[in-house]
Amino acid sequence: MVNSLWGPLDDPAGNAGYADDHPPRVGFFTDTSVCIGCKACEVACKEWNALPADGSHHDQPDLLDLSGMSYDNTGALGASTYRHVAFIEQVVPARQSATVELGMPTTARPGDATEVRWLMASDVCKHCTHAACLDVCPTGALIRTEHGTVLVQDDICNGCGYCIPACPYGVIDQRKGPRDQGGGGAFKCTMCQDRLGAGLQPACATACPTESIQFGPLDELRERADARLAALHERGVPEARLYGHDPDDGVGGDGAFFLLLDEPEVYGLPPDPVVTTRDLPSMWRHAAVAALSVAATVAAAFLGRRG
């Protein structure tokens, strides 16, 4: 198959073997410029997927630990958190806006004005076009669905953990505890596969009150994102940028991409993610050449001794 490990790929589901009449690829477009940090997406995700609260109280799954990190008590994506809303506080230069001069004295120094802003972003599994987690799974627990998403089948996962370091975004996590209590396996966002099969949107997109999380056919979302980015640039927000939107990036484009208001690193995202299995063919070739070289050296030494 062409571009099975890296590069642009128009139809991941078709590449995985689904018939031509499979559903269009769907995904998420998360517009962080309108996220208000309400965490409705987190709550809806946990409720629909019956996920335990985050924290160390595994014997009390409904008891939430307080992180002490502002309003962010989940901390990061994990085996029990398929959606995570990040809160980032920044001190930035104050934006210049039209004011009315009232002749009142001021203590502000010209050019020294700052303001505090919050950057809020709901992070999720990227459902990569080229998913390294899927490539390294030895049991077939990770599959590409007919919708183009990446799904972990809990009943097949053996908990080997190979997928965890393979993910360039650090999304997949292993749940602690014995298997008979739901632990041991790898977990991540399913894009609510059970809801998609019933013609419903994922729970997080349904719950988002500002439409920061938008769900739909990926091609339509990319067009919508381009229009939104152009509108923000016209309104004087030059720092706005799209992340995971480009099919020519290191993962072939993401099934869940974002509009950001700062560098990806500020949000805890890698600036230039690359599918970790991209170099597997060349690695195997180099290993084969090295093995042949060793074998030839050993054979030459053995034959030389006999002579």
Tab-separated table of C-alpha atoms in Angstrom, residues 298-307:
chain	number	residue	atom	x	y	z
A	298	VAL	CA	32.739	-14.204	10.861
A	299	ALA	CA	32.779	-16.372	7.736
A	300	ALA	CA	35.967	-14.724	6.470
A	301	ALA	CA	37.673	-15.191	9.830
A	302	PHE	CA	36.614	-18.857	9.977
A	303	LEU	CA	37.783	-19.561	6.430
A	304	GLY	CA	41.043	-17.712	7.063
A	305	ARG	CA	41.788	-19.874	10.092
A	306	ARG	CA	41.110	-23.052	8.111
A	307	GLY	CA	43.470	-21.896	5.377
